[in-house]
């Protein structure tokens, strides 16, 4: 596979994230998606793990500042990422996850883009479900519990079930497979702690 250049280091990407996001929950979501993307990169595209991770880290860069304009989500981010030295490939990958909001944006084509599209909302649903559990841990979380939460439209109502279904379809995976693999991804970087509680102010 071709080497993908982000044009920006992980350190600089994290500084950019913190510049535009003050809510600890948003920073934590970015890191969760980063680590989820890295997990899948190690399977599908190990040479580009850093790129996949930075895509995950910056995917919602502009959401906190512009969440009232969902159709422009990632349009604002593109300018900031470009100004920080981010590559066109990085911007394209990030914008592909919001093509459901804005049909003018590129649709996911690469495996990396499809995985971002499929797992980004799902990690939020898993995180919301995990904090309700007595253990507060993803380590004992199972697909059957996730399926119940997925079916309950009132639970984490802001999470688009349609996006998750579309993402699974893009990947050619059954929903159960997407659920199981995303839970495994999150378990891989949260072995002994609850990473999904919003940090204290």
PDB file of C-alpha atoms in Angstrom:
ATOM      1  CA  UNK A   1       0.000   0.000   0.000  1.00  0.00           C
ATOM      2  CA  UNK A   2       1.063   3.576  -0.626  1.00  0.00           C
ATOM      3  CA  UNK A   3       2.574   5.529   2.238  1.00  0.00           C
ATOM      4  CA  UNK A   4       0.169   8.213   3.438  1.00  0.00           C
ATOM      5  CA  UNK A   5       1.666  11.458   4.700  1.00  0.00           C
ATOM      6  CA  UNK A   6      -0.334  13.427   7.268  1.00  0.00           C
ATOM      7  CA  UNK A   7       1.942  16.476   6.938  1.00  0.00           C
ATOM      8  CA  UNK A   8       1.588  17.051  10.686  1.00  0.00           C
ATOM      9  CA  UNK A   9       3.037  15.165  13.652  1.00  0.00           C
ATOM     10  CA  UNK A  10       0.891  13.517  16.308  1.00  0.00           C
ATOM     11  CA  UNK A  11       2.204  16.051  18.831  1.00  0.00           C
ATOM     12  CA  UNK A  12       1.222  19.020  16.652  1.00  0.00           C
ATOM     13  CA  UNK A  13      -2.135  17.421  15.831  1.00  0.00           C
ATOM     14  CA  UNK A  14      -2.886  17.065  19.546  1.00  0.00           C
ATOM     15  CA  UNK A  15      -1.909  20.708  20.164  1.00  0.00           C
ATOM     16  CA  UNK A  16      -4.274  21.742  17.351  1.00  0.00           C
ATOM     17  CA  UNK A  17      -7.057  19.632  18.865  1.00  0.00           C
ATOM     18  CA  UNK A  18      -6.609  21.316  22.263  1.00  0.00           C
ATOM     19  CA  UNK A  19      -6.542  24.752  20.658  1.00  0.00           C
ATOM     20  CA  UNK A  20     -10.048  24.237  19.263  1.00  0.00           C
ATOM     21  CA  UNK A  21     -11.544  21.983  21.952  1.00  0.00           C
ATOM     22  CA  UNK A  22     -11.866  22.918  25.617  1.00  0.00           C
ATOM     23  CA  UNK A  23     -14.406  20.289  26.717  1.00  0.00           C
ATOM     24  CA  UNK A  24     -12.503  17.268  28.139  1.00  0.00           C
ATOM     25  CA  UNK A  25     -15.212  14.982  26.731  1.00  0.00           C
ATOM     26  CA  UNK A  26     -14.411  16.064  23.152  1.00  0.00           C
ATOM     27  CA  UNK A  27     -10.675  15.581  23.659  1.00  0.00           C
ATOM     28  CA  UNK A  28     -11.322  12.155  25.124  1.00  0.00           C
ATOM     29  CA  UNK A  29     -13.599  11.194  22.206  1.00  0.00           C
ATOM     30  CA  UNK A  30     -10.839  12.243  19.786  1.00  0.00           C
ATOM     31  CA  UNK A  31      -8.296  10.056  21.597  1.00  0.00           C
ATOM     32  CA  UNK A  32     -10.721   7.117  21.708  1.00  0.00           C
ATOM     33  CA  UNK A  33     -11.284   7.322  17.953  1.00  0.00           C
ATOM     34  CA  UNK A  34      -7.526   7.762  17.400  1.00  0.00           C
ATOM     35  CA  UNK A  35      -6.749   4.557  19.293  1.00  0.00           C
ATOM     36  CA  UNK A  36      -9.610   2.688  17.582  1.00  0.00           C
ATOM     37  CA  UNK A  37      -8.223   3.715  14.194  1.00  0.00           C
ATOM     38  CA  UNK A  38      -4.710   2.640  15.210  1.00  0.00           C
ATOM     39  CA  UNK A  39      -6.063  -0.763  16.248  1.00  0.00           C
ATOM     40  CA  UNK A  40      -7.601  -1.344  12.811  1.00  0.00           C
ATOM     41  CA  UNK A  41      -4.549   0.104  11.035  1.00  0.00           C
ATOM     42  CA  UNK A  42      -2.382  -2.565  12.638  1.00  0.00           C
ATOM     43  CA  UNK A  43      -4.551  -5.148  10.893  1.00  0.00           C
ATOM     44  CA  UNK A  44      -5.182  -3.522   7.527  1.00  0.00           C
ATOM     45  CA  UNK A  45      -2.419  -0.989   6.890  1.00  0.00           C
ATOM     46  CA  UNK A  46       0.325  -1.176   9.560  1.00  0.00           C
ATOM     47  CA  UNK A  47       2.758   1.037   7.677  1.00  0.00           C
ATOM     48  CA  UNK A  48       0.264   3.897   7.872  1.00  0.00           C
ATOM     49  CA  UNK A  49      -0.782   3.500  11.506  1.00  0.00           C
ATOM     50  CA  UNK A  50       0.354   7.031  12.363  1.00  0.00           C
ATOM     51  CA  UNK A  51      -1.760   8.483   9.542  1.00  0.00           C
ATOM     52  CA  UNK A  52      -4.850   6.501  10.588  1.00  0.00           C
ATOM     53  CA  UNK A  53      -4.329   7.681  14.177  1.00  0.00           C
ATOM     54  CA  UNK A  54      -4.068  11.368  13.246  1.00  0.00           C
ATOM     55  CA  UNK A  55      -7.215  11.058  11.110  1.00  0.00           C
ATOM     56  CA  UNK A  56      -9.002   9.722  14.196  1.00  0.00           C
ATOM     57  CA  UNK A  57      -7.541  12.382  16.480  1.00  0.00           C
ATOM     58  CA  UNK A  58      -8.605  15.308  14.281  1.00  0.00           C
ATOM     59  CA  UNK A  59     -11.859  13.949  12.816  1.00  0.00           C
ATOM     60  CA  UNK A  60     -14.066  16.240  14.944  1.00  0.00           C
ATOM     61  CA  UNK A  61     -11.636  19.166  15.231  1.00  0.00           C
ATOM     62  CA  UNK A  62     -14.277  21.832  14.498  1.00  0.00           C
ATOM     63  CA  UNK A  63     -17.319  20.189  16.132  1.00  0.00           C
ATOM     64  CA  UNK A  64     -17.115  21.968  19.499  1.00  0.00           C
ATOM     65  CA  UNK A  65     -16.873  25.411  17.905  1.00  0.00           C
ATOM     66  CA  UNK A  66     -19.429  24.816  15.115  1.00  0.00           C
ATOM     67  CA  UNK A  67     -21.817  22.097  16.269  1.00  0.00           C
ATOM     68  CA  UNK A  68     -24.764  24.307  15.264  1.00  0.00           C
ATOM     69  CA  UNK A  69     -23.777  23.938  11.583  1.00  0.00           C
ATOM     70  CA  UNK A  70     -23.549  20.164  10.968  1.00  0.00           C
ATOM     71  CA  UNK A  71     -23.527  20.604   7.195  1.00  0.00           C
ATOM     72  CA  UNK A  72     -20.270  22.580   7.524  1.00  0.00           C
ATOM     73  CA  UNK A  73     -18.658  20.087   9.915  1.00  0.00           C
ATOM     74  CA  UNK A  74     -15.061  19.439   8.715  1.00  0.00           C
ATOM     75  CA  UNK A  75     -15.221  22.419   6.292  1.00  0.00           C
ATOM     76  CA  UNK A  76     -13.946  24.724   9.039  1.00  0.00           C
ATOM     77  CA  UNK A  77     -11.501  22.039  10.165  1.00  0.00           C
ATOM     78  CA  UNK A  78     -10.009  21.736   6.689  1.00  0.00           C
ATOM     79  CA  UNK A  79      -8.740  25.338   6.805  1.00  0.00           C
ATOM     80  CA  UNK A  80      -7.197  24.900  10.250  1.00  0.00           C
ATOM     81  CA  UNK A  81      -5.570  21.576   9.347  1.00  0.00           C
ATOM     82  CA  UNK A  82      -4.189  22.988   6.093  1.00  0.00           C
ATOM     83  CA  UNK A  83      -2.794  26.041   7.933  1.00  0.00           C
ATOM     84  CA  UNK A  84      -1.051  23.673  10.372  1.00  0.00           C
ATOM     85  CA  UNK A  85       0.606  21.820   7.475  1.00  0.00           C
ATOM     86  CA  UNK A  86      -1.854  18.928   7.157  1.00  0.00           C
ATOM     87  CA  UNK A  87      -1.844  17.143   3.804  1.00  0.00           C
ATOM     88  CA  UNK A  88      -4.721  17.012   1.288  1.00  0.00           C
ATOM     89  CA  UNK A  89      -4.952  13.238   1.984  1.00  0.00           C
ATOM     90  CA  UNK A  90      -5.461  13.930   5.696  1.00  0.00           C
ATOM     91  CA  UNK A  91      -8.181  16.510   5.009  1.00  0.00           C
ATOM     92  CA  UNK A  92      -9.922  14.233   2.515  1.00  0.00           C
ATOM     93  CA  UNK A  93      -9.987  11.298   4.923  1.00  0.00           C
ATOM     94  CA  UNK A  94     -11.426  13.457   7.713  1.00  0.00           C
ATOM     95  CA  UNK A  95     -14.045  15.038   5.464  1.00  0.00           C
ATOM     96  CA  UNK A  96     -15.214  11.665   4.177  1.00  0.00           C
ATOM     97  CA  UNK A  97     -16.793  10.856   7.561  1.00  0.00           C
ATOM     98  CA  UNK A  98     -19.235  13.765   7.188  1.00  0.00           C
ATOM     99  CA  UNK A  99     -20.371  13.039   3.634  1.00  0.00           C
ATOM    100  CA  UNK A 100     -23.771  12.067   5.100  1.00  0.00           C
ATOM    101  CA  UNK A 101     -24.209  15.685   6.308  1.00  0.00           C
ATOM    102  CA  UNK A 102     -22.853  17.268   3.143  1.00  0.00           C
ATOM    103  CA  UNK A 103     -23.105  15.385  -0.170  1.00  0.00           C
ATOM    104  CA  UNK A 104     -20.450  17.651  -1.704  1.00  0.00           C
ATOM    105  CA  UNK A 105     -17.794  16.139   0.528  1.00  0.00           C
ATOM    106  CA  UNK A 106     -15.890  13.008  -0.594  1.00  0.00           C
ATOM    107  CA  UNK A 107     -17.496   9.671   0.221  1.00  0.00           C
ATOM    108  CA  UNK A 108     -15.413   7.032   2.045  1.00  0.00           C
ATOM    109  CA  UNK A 109     -13.372   4.970  -0.435  1.00  0.00           C
ATOM    110  CA  UNK A 110     -10.268   3.730   1.381  1.00  0.00           C
ATOM    111  CA  UNK A 111     -10.651   1.050   4.073  1.00  0.00           C
ATOM    112  CA  UNK A 112      -9.430   3.653   6.573  1.00  0.00           C
ATOM    113  CA  UNK A 113     -12.206   6.076   5.621  1.00  0.00           C
ATOM    114  CA  UNK A 114     -14.877   3.365   5.798  1.00  0.00           C
ATOM    115  CA  UNK A 115     -13.684   2.297   9.250  1.00  0.00           C
ATOM    116  CA  UNK A 116     -13.717   5.900  10.498  1.00  0.00           C
ATOM    117  CA  UNK A 117     -17.260   6.325   9.149  1.00  0.00           C
ATOM    118  CA  UNK A 118     -18.457   3.057  10.708  1.00  0.00           C
ATOM    119  CA  UNK A 119     -16.794   3.269  14.128  1.00  0.00           C
ATOM    120  CA  UNK A 120     -16.757   6.963  15.036  1.00  0.00           C
ATOM    121  CA  UNK A 121     -20.395   7.178  16.205  1.00  0.00           C
ATOM    122  CA  UNK A 122     -20.264   3.619  17.500  1.00  0.00           C
ATOM    123  CA  UNK A 123     -17.396   4.364  19.911  1.00  0.00           C
ATOM    124  CA  UNK A 124     -19.615   7.101  21.368  1.00  0.00           C
ATOM    125  CA  UNK A 125     -22.482   4.653  21.865  1.00  0.00           C
ATOM    126  CA  UNK A 126     -20.165   2.103  23.495  1.00  0.00           C
ATOM    127  CA  UNK A 127     -18.659   4.776  25.729  1.00  0.00           C
ATOM    128  CA  UNK A 128     -22.113   5.947  26.852  1.00  0.00           C
ATOM    129  CA  UNK A 129     -23.172   2.366  27.595  1.00  0.00           C
ATOM    130  CA  UNK A 130     -19.983   1.547  29.496  1.00  0.00           C
ATOM    131  CA  UNK A 131     -20.353   4.403  32.017  1.00  0.00           C
ATOM    132  CA  UNK A 132     -23.808   3.061  32.945  1.00  0.00           C
ATOM    133  CA  UNK A 133     -22.339  -0.311  33.929  1.00  0.00           C
ATOM    134  CA  UNK A 134     -21.374  -1.203  37.524  1.00  0.00           C
ATOM    135  CA  UNK A 135     -17.807  -1.964  36.422  1.00  0.00           C
ATOM    136  CA  UNK A 136     -17.529   1.291  34.436  1.00  0.00           C
ATOM    137  CA  UNK A 137     -15.232  -0.759  32.196  1.00  0.00           C
ATOM    138  CA  UNK A 138     -15.277  -1.784  28.552  1.00  0.00           C
ATOM    139  CA  UNK A 139     -13.409  -4.955  29.464  1.00  0.00           C
ATOM    140  CA  UNK A 140     -16.549  -6.895  30.417  1.00  0.00           C
ATOM    141  CA  UNK A 141     -18.823  -5.280  27.823  1.00  0.00           C
ATOM    142  CA  UNK A 142     -20.453  -7.667  25.346  1.00  0.00           C
ATOM    143  CA  UNK A 143     -22.129  -7.474  21.961  1.00  0.00           C
ATOM    144  CA  UNK A 144     -25.534  -8.484  23.350  1.00  0.00           C
ATOM    145  CA  UNK A 145     -25.489  -5.459  25.711  1.00  0.00           C
ATOM    146  CA  UNK A 146     -24.518  -3.173  22.844  1.00  0.00           C
ATOM    147  CA  UNK A 147     -27.341  -4.536  20.674  1.00  0.00           C
ATOM    148  CA  UNK A 148     -29.872  -3.627  23.376  1.00  0.00           C
ATOM    149  CA  UNK A 149     -28.551  -0.067  23.590  1.00  0.00           C
ATOM    150  CA  UNK A 150     -28.442   0.219  19.793  1.00  0.00           C
ATOM    151  CA  UNK A 151     -32.125  -0.745  19.546  1.00  0.00           C
ATOM    152  CA  UNK A 152     -33.160   1.706  22.282  1.00  0.00           C
ATOM    153  CA  UNK A 153     -33.455   4.951  20.300  1.00  0.00           C
ATOM    154  CA  UNK A 154     -33.777   6.997  23.485  1.00  0.00           C
ATOM    155  CA  UNK A 155     -30.391   5.851  24.753  1.00  0.00           C
ATOM    156  CA  UNK A 156     -27.596   8.177  23.522  1.00  0.00           C
ATOM    157  CA  UNK A 157     -30.185   9.620  21.137  1.00  0.00           C
ATOM    158  CA  UNK A 158     -27.584  11.801  19.414  1.00  0.00           C
ATOM    159  CA  UNK A 159     -25.784   8.739  18.032  1.00  0.00           C
ATOM    160  CA  UNK A 160     -26.928   8.050  14.472  1.00  0.00           C
ATOM    161  CA  UNK A 161     -27.868   4.417  14.122  1.00  0.00           C
ATOM    162  CA  UNK A 162     -28.241   4.998  10.378  1.00  0.00           C
ATOM    163  CA  UNK A 163     -24.598   6.074  10.032  1.00  0.00           C
ATOM    164  CA  UNK A 164     -23.477   2.960  11.922  1.00  0.00           C
ATOM    165  CA  UNK A 165     -25.615   0.729   9.683  1.00  0.00           C
ATOM    166  CA  UNK A 166     -24.295   2.471   6.541  1.00  0.00           C
ATOM    167  CA  UNK A 167     -20.727   2.071   7.752  1.00  0.00           C
ATOM    168  CA  UNK A 168     -21.161  -1.665   8.318  1.00  0.00           C
ATOM    169  CA  UNK A 169     -22.639  -1.963   4.821  1.00  0.00           C
ATOM    170  CA  UNK A 170     -19.704  -0.063   3.275  1.00  0.00           C
ATOM    171  CA  UNK A 171     -17.286  -2.478   4.939  1.00  0.00           C
ATOM    172  CA  UNK A 172     -19.329  -5.523   3.951  1.00  0.00           C
ATOM    173  CA  UNK A 173     -19.666  -6.480   7.617  1.00  0.00           C
ATOM    174  CA  UNK A 174     -22.732  -7.642   9.531  1.00  0.00           C
ATOM    175  CA  UNK A 175     -23.685  -5.273  12.350  1.00  0.00           C
ATOM    176  CA  UNK A 176     -22.698  -7.901  14.919  1.00  0.00           C
ATOM    177  CA  UNK A 177     -19.212  -8.085  13.408  1.00  0.00           C
ATOM    178  CA  UNK A 178     -18.822  -4.309  13.497  1.00  0.00           C
ATOM    179  CA  UNK A 179     -20.010  -4.276  17.123  1.00  0.00           C
ATOM    180  CA  UNK A 180     -17.659  -7.086  18.187  1.00  0.00           C
ATOM    181  CA  UNK A 181     -14.618  -5.679  16.425  1.00  0.00           C
ATOM    182  CA  UNK A 182     -15.151  -2.133  17.715  1.00  0.00           C
ATOM    183  CA  UNK A 183     -15.554  -3.410  21.287  1.00  0.00           C
ATOM    184  CA  UNK A 184     -12.317  -5.411  20.826  1.00  0.00           C
ATOM    185  CA  UNK A 185     -10.582  -2.301  19.509  1.00  0.00           C
ATOM    186  CA  UNK A 186     -11.631  -0.300  22.575  1.00  0.00           C
ATOM    187  CA  UNK A 187     -10.651  -3.123  24.920  1.00  0.00           C
ATOM    188  CA  UNK A 188      -7.173  -3.130  23.379  1.00  0.00           C
ATOM    189  CA  UNK A 189      -6.310   0.304  24.813  1.00  0.00           C
ATOM    190  CA  UNK A 190      -8.405   0.332  28.011  1.00  0.00           C
ATOM    191  CA  UNK A 191      -7.316  -2.826  29.833  1.00  0.00           C
ATOM    192  CA  UNK A 192      -7.441  -1.593  33.423  1.00  0.00           C
ATOM    193  CA  UNK A 193      -9.239   1.696  33.510  1.00  0.00           C
ATOM    194  CA  UNK A 194     -12.348   3.451  32.433  1.00  0.00           C
ATOM    195  CA  UNK A 195     -11.293   5.770  29.654  1.00  0.00           C
ATOM    196  CA  UNK A 196     -14.772   6.952  28.869  1.00  0.00           C
ATOM    197  CA  UNK A 197     -15.718   9.043  31.888  1.00  0.00           C
ATOM    198  CA  UNK A 198     -15.449  12.745  31.021  1.00  0.00           C
ATOM    199  CA  UNK A 199     -12.370  14.070  32.792  1.00  0.00           C
ATOM    200  CA  UNK A 200     -12.892  16.427  35.709  1.00  0.00           C
ATOM    201  CA  UNK A 201     -12.675  20.117  34.940  1.00  0.00           C
TER     202      UNK A 201
END
